[in-house]
């Protein structure tokens, strides 16, 4: 078998994975796309290992050994990634990547431009100024 067949298949798998990472909004589909890219790399490693082992007399099968490490890393990535996605889904109610922001970013209250506006939830007492406008003072 020629080296071109698995190499073309690996390129196609990698391109589908890149498209999935760039175009998808769901976090689980993004993780699946990353797995496709890792599988394309594994296919290349094994194909080149077989191709190079025919030329060399002593084979080390280093491509297959690297494939085992890549599979272990992919399994750990999926386990941790799914745990993070499930925790975020439980807290936020969505796994849409575009809607997810930093936790400090999403819970900030808008601030007023002028310093005279009271903060929400604090009791205020109104005092009248000389020009007839009411100025709010916070009481403890």
JSON list of C-alpha atoms in Angstrom, two decimals:
[
{"chain": "A", "resi": 1, "resn": "UNK", "atom": "CA", "xyz": [0.00, 0.00, 0.00]},
{"chain": "A", "resi": 2, "resn": "UNK", "atom": "CA", "xyz": [1.28, 3.47, -0.84]},
{"chain": "A", "resi": 3, "resn": "UNK", "atom": "CA", "xyz": [1.99, 6.09, 1.77]},
{"chain": "A", "resi": 4, "resn": "UNK", "atom": "CA", "xyz": [-0.26, 8.57, -0.02]},
{"chain": "A", "resi": 5, "resn": "UNK", "atom": "CA", "xyz": [-3.53, 6.85, 0.96]},
{"chain": "A", "resi": 6, "resn": "UNK", "atom": "CA", "xyz": [-3.20, 7.14, 4.75]},
{"chain": "A", "resi": 7, "resn": "UNK", "atom": "CA", "xyz": [-1.58, 10.57, 4.40]},
{"chain": "A", "resi": 8, "resn": "UNK", "atom": "CA", "xyz": [-4.52, 11.91, 2.38]},
{"chain": "A", "resi": 9, "resn": "UNK", "atom": "CA", "xyz": [-6.99, 10.37, 4.82]},
{"chain": "A", "resi": 10, "resn": "UNK", "atom": "CA", "xyz": [-5.10, 11.96, 7.73]},
{"chain": "A", "resi": 11, "resn": "UNK", "atom": "CA", "xyz": [-5.15, 15.35, 6.01]},
{"chain": "A", "resi": 12, "resn": "UNK", "atom": "CA", "xyz": [-8.91, 15.06, 5.46]},
{"chain": "A", "resi": 13, "resn": "UNK", "atom": "CA", "xyz": [-9.49, 14.06, 9.09]},
{"chain": "A", "resi": 14, "resn": "UNK", "atom": "CA", "xyz": [-7.33, 16.92, 10.32]},
{"chain": "A", "resi": 15, "resn": "UNK", "atom": "CA", "xyz": [-9.15, 19.44, 8.10]},
{"chain": "A", "resi": 16, "resn": "UNK", "atom": "CA", "xyz": [-12.54, 18.25, 9.36]},
{"chain": "A", "resi": 17, "resn": "UNK", "atom": "CA", "xyz": [-11.24, 18.63, 12.92]},
{"chain": "A", "resi": 18, "resn": "UNK", "atom": "CA", "xyz": [-9.96, 22.16, 12.30]},
{"chain": "A", "resi": 19, "resn": "UNK", "atom": "CA", "xyz": [-13.30, 23.12, 10.74]},
{"chain": "A", "resi": 20, "resn": "UNK", "atom": "CA", "xyz": [-15.11, 21.68, 13.77]},
{"chain": "A", "resi": 21, "resn": "UNK", "atom": "CA", "xyz": [-12.96, 23.66, 16.21]},
{"chain": "A", "resi": 22, "resn": "UNK", "atom": "CA", "xyz": [-13.38, 26.92, 14.31]},
{"chain": "A", "resi": 23, "resn": "UNK", "atom": "CA", "xyz": [-17.06, 26.68, 13.33]},
{"chain": "A", "resi": 24, "resn": "UNK", "atom": "CA", "xyz": [-18.80, 24.87, 16.17]},
{"chain": "A", "resi": 25, "resn": "UNK", "atom": "CA", "xyz": [-20.41, 26.58, 19.14]},
{"chain": "A", "resi": 26, "resn": "UNK", "atom": "CA", "xyz": [-21.00, 23.56, 21.35]},
{"chain": "A", "resi": 27, "resn": "UNK", "atom": "CA", "xyz": [-18.10, 22.67, 23.65]},
{"chain": "A", "resi": 28, "resn": "UNK", "atom": "CA", "xyz": [-18.61, 18.91, 23.31]},
{"chain": "A", "resi": 29, "resn": "UNK", "atom": "CA", "xyz": [-18.43, 19.13, 19.52]},
{"chain": "A", "resi": 30, "resn": "UNK", "atom": "CA", "xyz": [-15.22, 21.14, 19.83]},
{"chain": "A", "resi": 31, "resn": "UNK", "atom": "CA", "xyz": [-13.73, 18.38, 22.01]},
{"chain": "A", "resi": 32, "resn": "UNK", "atom": "CA", "xyz": [-14.77, 15.79, 19.42]},
{"chain": "A", "resi": 33, "resn": "UNK", "atom": "CA", "xyz": [-13.08, 17.85, 16.72]},
{"chain": "A", "resi": 34, "resn": "UNK", "atom": "CA", "xyz": [-9.86, 17.94, 18.73]},
{"chain": "A", "resi": 35, "resn": "UNK", "atom": "CA", "xyz": [-10.08, 14.15, 18.99]},
{"chain": "A", "resi": 36, "resn": "UNK", "atom": "CA", "xyz": [-10.38, 13.95, 15.20]},
{"chain": "A", "resi": 37, "resn": "UNK", "atom": "CA", "xyz": [-7.21, 16.00, 14.84]},
{"chain": "A", "resi": 38, "resn": "UNK", "atom": "CA", "xyz": [-5.36, 13.77, 17.30]},
{"chain": "A", "resi": 39, "resn": "UNK", "atom": "CA", "xyz": [-6.52, 10.67, 15.42]},
{"chain": "A", "resi": 40, "resn": "UNK", "atom": "CA", "xyz": [-5.21, 12.16, 12.17]},
{"chain": "A", "resi": 41, "resn": "UNK", "atom": "CA", "xyz": [-1.83, 12.61, 13.85]},
{"chain": "A", "resi": 42, "resn": "UNK", "atom": "CA", "xyz": [-1.95, 9.00, 15.09]},
{"chain": "A", "resi": 43, "resn": "UNK", "atom": "CA", "xyz": [-2.72, 7.76, 11.60]},
{"chain": "A", "resi": 44, "resn": "UNK", "atom": "CA", "xyz": [0.27, 9.67, 10.22]},
{"chain": "A", "resi": 45, "resn": "UNK", "atom": "CA", "xyz": [2.57, 8.35, 12.95]},
{"chain": "A", "resi": 46, "resn": "UNK", "atom": "CA", "xyz": [1.63, 4.73, 12.29]},
{"chain": "A", "resi": 47, "resn": "UNK", "atom": "CA", "xyz": [1.71, 5.10, 8.48]},
{"chain": "A", "resi": 48, "resn": "UNK", "atom": "CA", "xyz": [5.16, 6.68, 8.47]},
{"chain": "A", "resi": 49, "resn": "UNK", "atom": "CA", "xyz": [6.40, 4.13, 10.99]},
{"chain": "A", "resi": 50, "resn": "UNK", "atom": "CA", "xyz": [5.33, 1.27, 8.72]},
{"chain": "A", "resi": 51, "resn": "UNK", "atom": "CA", "xyz": [6.75, 3.03, 5.66]},
{"chain": "A", "resi": 52, "resn": "UNK", "atom": "CA", "xyz": [10.11, 3.69, 7.34]},
{"chain": "A", "resi": 53, "resn": "UNK", "atom": "CA", "xyz": [10.32, 0.19, 8.85]},
{"chain": "A", "resi": 54, "resn": "UNK", "atom": "CA", "xyz": [10.41, -1.33, 5.36]},
{"chain": "A", "resi": 55, "resn": "UNK", "atom": "CA", "xyz": [13.55, 0.67, 4.55]},
{"chain": "A", "resi": 56, "resn": "UNK", "atom": "CA", "xyz": [15.42, 0.00, 7.80]},
{"chain": "A", "resi": 57, "resn": "UNK", "atom": "CA", "xyz": [16.67, -3.40, 8.89]},
{"chain": "A", "resi": 58, "resn": "UNK", "atom": "CA", "xyz": [16.24, -2.77, 12.60]},
{"chain": "A", "resi": 59, "resn": "UNK", "atom": "CA", "xyz": [12.92, -1.19, 13.45]},
{"chain": "A", "resi": 60, "resn": "UNK", "atom": "CA", "xyz": [12.24, 0.63, 16.69]},
{"chain": "A", "resi": 61, "resn": "UNK", "atom": "CA", "xyz": [8.58, 1.32, 15.97]},
{"chain": "A", "resi": 62, "resn": "UNK", "atom": "CA", "xyz": [8.93, 4.75, 17.47]},
{"chain": "A", "resi": 63, "resn": "UNK", "atom": "CA", "xyz": [5.86, 5.98, 15.57]},
{"chain": "A", "resi": 64, "resn": "UNK", "atom": "CA", "xyz": [3.70, 3.37, 17.23]},
{"chain": "A", "resi": 65, "resn": "UNK", "atom": "CA", "xyz": [5.16, 4.21, 20.64]},
{"chain": "A", "resi": 66, "resn": "UNK", "atom": "CA", "xyz": [4.38, 7.89, 20.12]},
{"chain": "A", "resi": 67, "resn": "UNK", "atom": "CA", "xyz": [0.87, 6.89, 19.07]},
{"chain": "A", "resi": 68, "resn": "UNK", "atom": "CA", "xyz": [0.36, 5.18, 22.42]},
{"chain": "A", "resi": 69, "resn": "UNK", "atom": "CA", "xyz": [1.41, 8.36, 24.23]},
{"chain": "A", "resi": 70, "resn": "UNK", "atom": "CA", "xyz": [-0.93, 10.42, 22.04]},
{"chain": "A", "resi": 71, "resn": "UNK", "atom": "CA", "xyz": [-3.84, 8.08, 22.79]},
{"chain": "A", "resi": 72, "resn": "UNK", "atom": "CA", "xyz": [-3.15, 8.39, 26.53]},
{"chain": "A", "resi": 73, "resn": "UNK", "atom": "CA", "xyz": [-3.02, 12.19, 26.29]},
{"chain": "A", "resi": 74, "resn": "UNK", "atom": "CA", "xyz": [-6.26, 12.21, 24.27]},
{"chain": "A", "resi": 75, "resn": "UNK", "atom": "CA", "xyz": [-8.03, 10.07, 26.86]},
{"chain": "A", "resi": 76, "resn": "UNK", "atom": "CA", "xyz": [-6.92, 12.37, 29.67]},
{"chain": "A", "resi": 77, "resn": "UNK", "atom": "CA", "xyz": [-7.94, 15.43, 27.65]},
{"chain": "A", "resi": 78, "resn": "UNK", "atom": "CA", "xyz": [-11.42, 14.07, 26.99]},
{"chain": "A", "resi": 79, "resn": "UNK", "atom": "CA", "xyz": [-11.91, 13.08, 30.63]},
{"chain": "A", "resi": 80, "resn": "UNK", "atom": "CA", "xyz": [-10.87, 16.46, 32.00]},
{"chain": "A", "resi": 81, "resn": "UNK", "atom": "CA", "xyz": [-12.56, 18.37, 29.19]},
{"chain": "A", "resi": 82, "resn": "UNK", "atom": "CA", "xyz": [-15.91, 16.65, 29.68]},
{"chain": "A", "resi": 83, "resn": "UNK", "atom": "CA", "xyz": [-15.71, 17.21, 33.44]},
{"chain": "A", "resi": 84, "resn": "UNK", "atom": "CA", "xyz": [-15.14, 20.93, 32.87]},
{"chain": "A", "resi": 85, "resn": "UNK", "atom": "CA", "xyz": [-17.95, 21.15, 30.29]},
{"chain": "A", "resi": 86, "resn": "UNK", "atom": "CA", "xyz": [-20.39, 19.38, 32.63]},
{"chain": "A", "resi": 87, "resn": "UNK", "atom": "CA", "xyz": [-19.46, 21.64, 35.54]},
{"chain": "A", "resi": 88, "resn": "UNK", "atom": "CA", "xyz": [-19.92, 24.74, 33.41]},
{"chain": "A", "resi": 89, "resn": "UNK", "atom": "CA", "xyz": [-23.24, 23.43, 32.08]},
{"chain": "A", "resi": 90, "resn": "UNK", "atom": "CA", "xyz": [-24.51, 22.83, 35.62]},
{"chain": "A", "resi": 91, "resn": "UNK", "atom": "CA", "xyz": [-23.53, 26.32, 36.73]},
{"chain": "A", "resi": 92, "resn": "UNK", "atom": "CA", "xyz": [-24.49, 28.34, 33.65]},
{"chain": "A", "resi": 93, "resn": "UNK", "atom": "CA", "xyz": [-27.14, 26.19, 31.95]},
{"chain": "A", "resi": 94, "resn": "UNK", "atom": "CA", "xyz": [-25.44, 26.29, 28.53]},
{"chain": "A", "resi": 95, "resn": "UNK", "atom": "CA", "xyz": [-22.46, 24.79, 26.79]},
{"chain": "A", "resi": 96, "resn": "UNK", "atom": "CA", "xyz": [-22.42, 27.41, 24.02]},
{"chain": "A", "resi": 97, "resn": "UNK", "atom": "CA", "xyz": [-18.86, 28.67, 23.76]},
{"chain": "A", "resi": 98, "resn": "UNK", "atom": "CA", "xyz": [-19.86, 32.14, 22.57]},
{"chain": "A", "resi": 99, "resn": "UNK", "atom": "CA", "xyz": [-22.06, 32.73, 25.63]},
{"chain": "A", "resi": 100, "resn": "UNK", "atom": "CA", "xyz": [-19.44, 31.64, 28.12]},
{"chain": "A", "resi": 101, "resn": "UNK", "atom": "CA", "xyz": [-17.29, 34.41, 29.50]},
{"chain": "A", "resi": 102, "resn": "UNK", "atom": "CA", "xyz": [-15.00, 34.82, 32.46]},
{"chain": "A", "resi": 103, "resn": "UNK", "atom": "CA", "xyz": [-16.86, 34.53, 35.75]},
{"chain": "A", "resi": 104, "resn": "UNK", "atom": "CA", "xyz": [-15.86, 38.02, 36.85]},
{"chain": "A", "resi": 105, "resn": "UNK", "atom": "CA", "xyz": [-17.00, 39.46, 33.54]},
{"chain": "A", "resi": 106, "resn": "UNK", "atom": "CA", "xyz": [-20.53, 38.11, 33.64]},
{"chain": "A", "resi": 107, "resn": "UNK", "atom": "CA", "xyz": [-21.47, 39.17, 37.17]},
{"chain": "A", "resi": 108, "resn": "UNK", "atom": "CA", "xyz": [-20.33, 42.77, 37.27]},
{"chain": "A", "resi": 109, "resn": "UNK", "atom": "CA", "xyz": [-22.92, 45.46, 37.91]},
{"chain": "A", "resi": 110, "resn": "UNK", "atom": "CA", "xyz": [-22.89, 48.49, 35.64]},
{"chain": "A", "resi": 111, "resn": "UNK", "atom": "CA", "xyz": [-21.51, 51.63, 37.25]},
{"chain": "A", "resi": 112, "resn": "UNK", "atom": "CA", "xyz": [-22.88, 55.11, 36.77]},
{"chain": "A", "resi": 113, "resn": "UNK", "atom": "CA", "xyz": [-20.78, 57.88, 35.29]},
{"chain": "A", "resi": 114, "resn": "UNK", "atom": "CA", "xyz": [-21.57, 60.41, 37.99]},
{"chain": "A", "resi": 115, "resn": "UNK", "atom": "CA", "xyz": [-20.69, 59.91, 41.63]},
{"chain": "A", "resi": 116, "resn": "UNK", "atom": "CA", "xyz": [-24.08, 61.05, 42.93]},
{"chain": "A", "resi": 117, "resn": "UNK", "atom": "CA", "xyz": [-26.00, 57.88, 42.04]},
{"chain": "A", "resi": 118, "resn": "UNK", "atom": "CA", "xyz": [-26.63, 55.56, 44.99]},
{"chain": "A", "resi": 119, "resn": "UNK", "atom": "CA", "xyz": [-25.67, 51.91, 44.82]},
{"chain": "A", "resi": 120, "resn": "UNK", "atom": "CA", "xyz": [-28.61, 49.53, 44.41]},
{"chain": "A", "resi": 121, "resn": "UNK", "atom": "CA", "xyz": [-29.99, 48.07, 47.64]},
{"chain": "A", "resi": 122, "resn": "UNK", "atom": "CA", "xyz": [-28.80, 50.82, 49.99]},
{"chain": "A", "resi": 123, "resn": "UNK", "atom": "CA", "xyz": [-31.40, 52.99, 51.70]},
{"chain": "A", "resi": 124, "resn": "UNK", "atom": "CA", "xyz": [-31.17, 56.65, 50.83]},
{"chain": "A", "resi": 125, "resn": "UNK", "atom": "CA", "xyz": [-32.50, 59.85, 52.29]},
{"chain": "A", "resi": 126, "resn": "UNK", "atom": "CA", "xyz": [-33.13, 62.80, 50.06]},
{"chain": "A", "resi": 127, "resn": "UNK", "atom": "CA", "xyz": [-31.89, 66.27, 50.93]},
{"chain": "A", "resi": 128, "resn": "UNK", "atom": "CA", "xyz": [-32.74, 69.34, 49.00]},
{"chain": "A", "resi": 129, "resn": "UNK", "atom": "CA", "xyz": [-29.98, 71.62, 47.70]},
{"chain": "A", "resi": 130, "resn": "UNK", "atom": "CA", "xyz": [-30.17, 75.34, 47.03]},
{"chain": "A", "resi": 131, "resn": "UNK", "atom": "CA", "xyz": [-31.04, 74.93, 43.34]},
{"chain": "A", "resi": 132, "resn": "UNK", "atom": "CA", "xyz": [-34.03, 72.66, 44.04]},
{"chain": "A", "resi": 133, "resn": "UNK", "atom": "CA", "xyz": [-32.48, 69.32, 42.96]},
{"chain": "A", "resi": 134, "resn": "UNK", "atom": "CA", "xyz": [-32.50, 66.46, 45.34]},
{"chain": "A", "resi": 135, "resn": "UNK", "atom": "CA", "xyz": [-29.21, 64.94, 46.43]},
{"chain": "A", "resi": 136, "resn": "UNK", "atom": "CA", "xyz": [-29.20, 61.37, 47.71]},
{"chain": "A", "resi": 137, "resn": "UNK", "atom": "CA", "xyz": [-27.17, 60.43, 50.74]},
{"chain": "A", "resi": 138, "resn": "UNK", "atom": "CA", "xyz": [-26.59, 56.86, 51.78]},
{"chain": "A", "resi": 139, "resn": "UNK", "atom": "CA", "xyz": [-27.38, 55.98, 55.38]},
{"chain": "A", "resi": 140, "resn": "UNK", "atom": "CA", "xyz": [-25.79, 53.11, 57.18]}
]
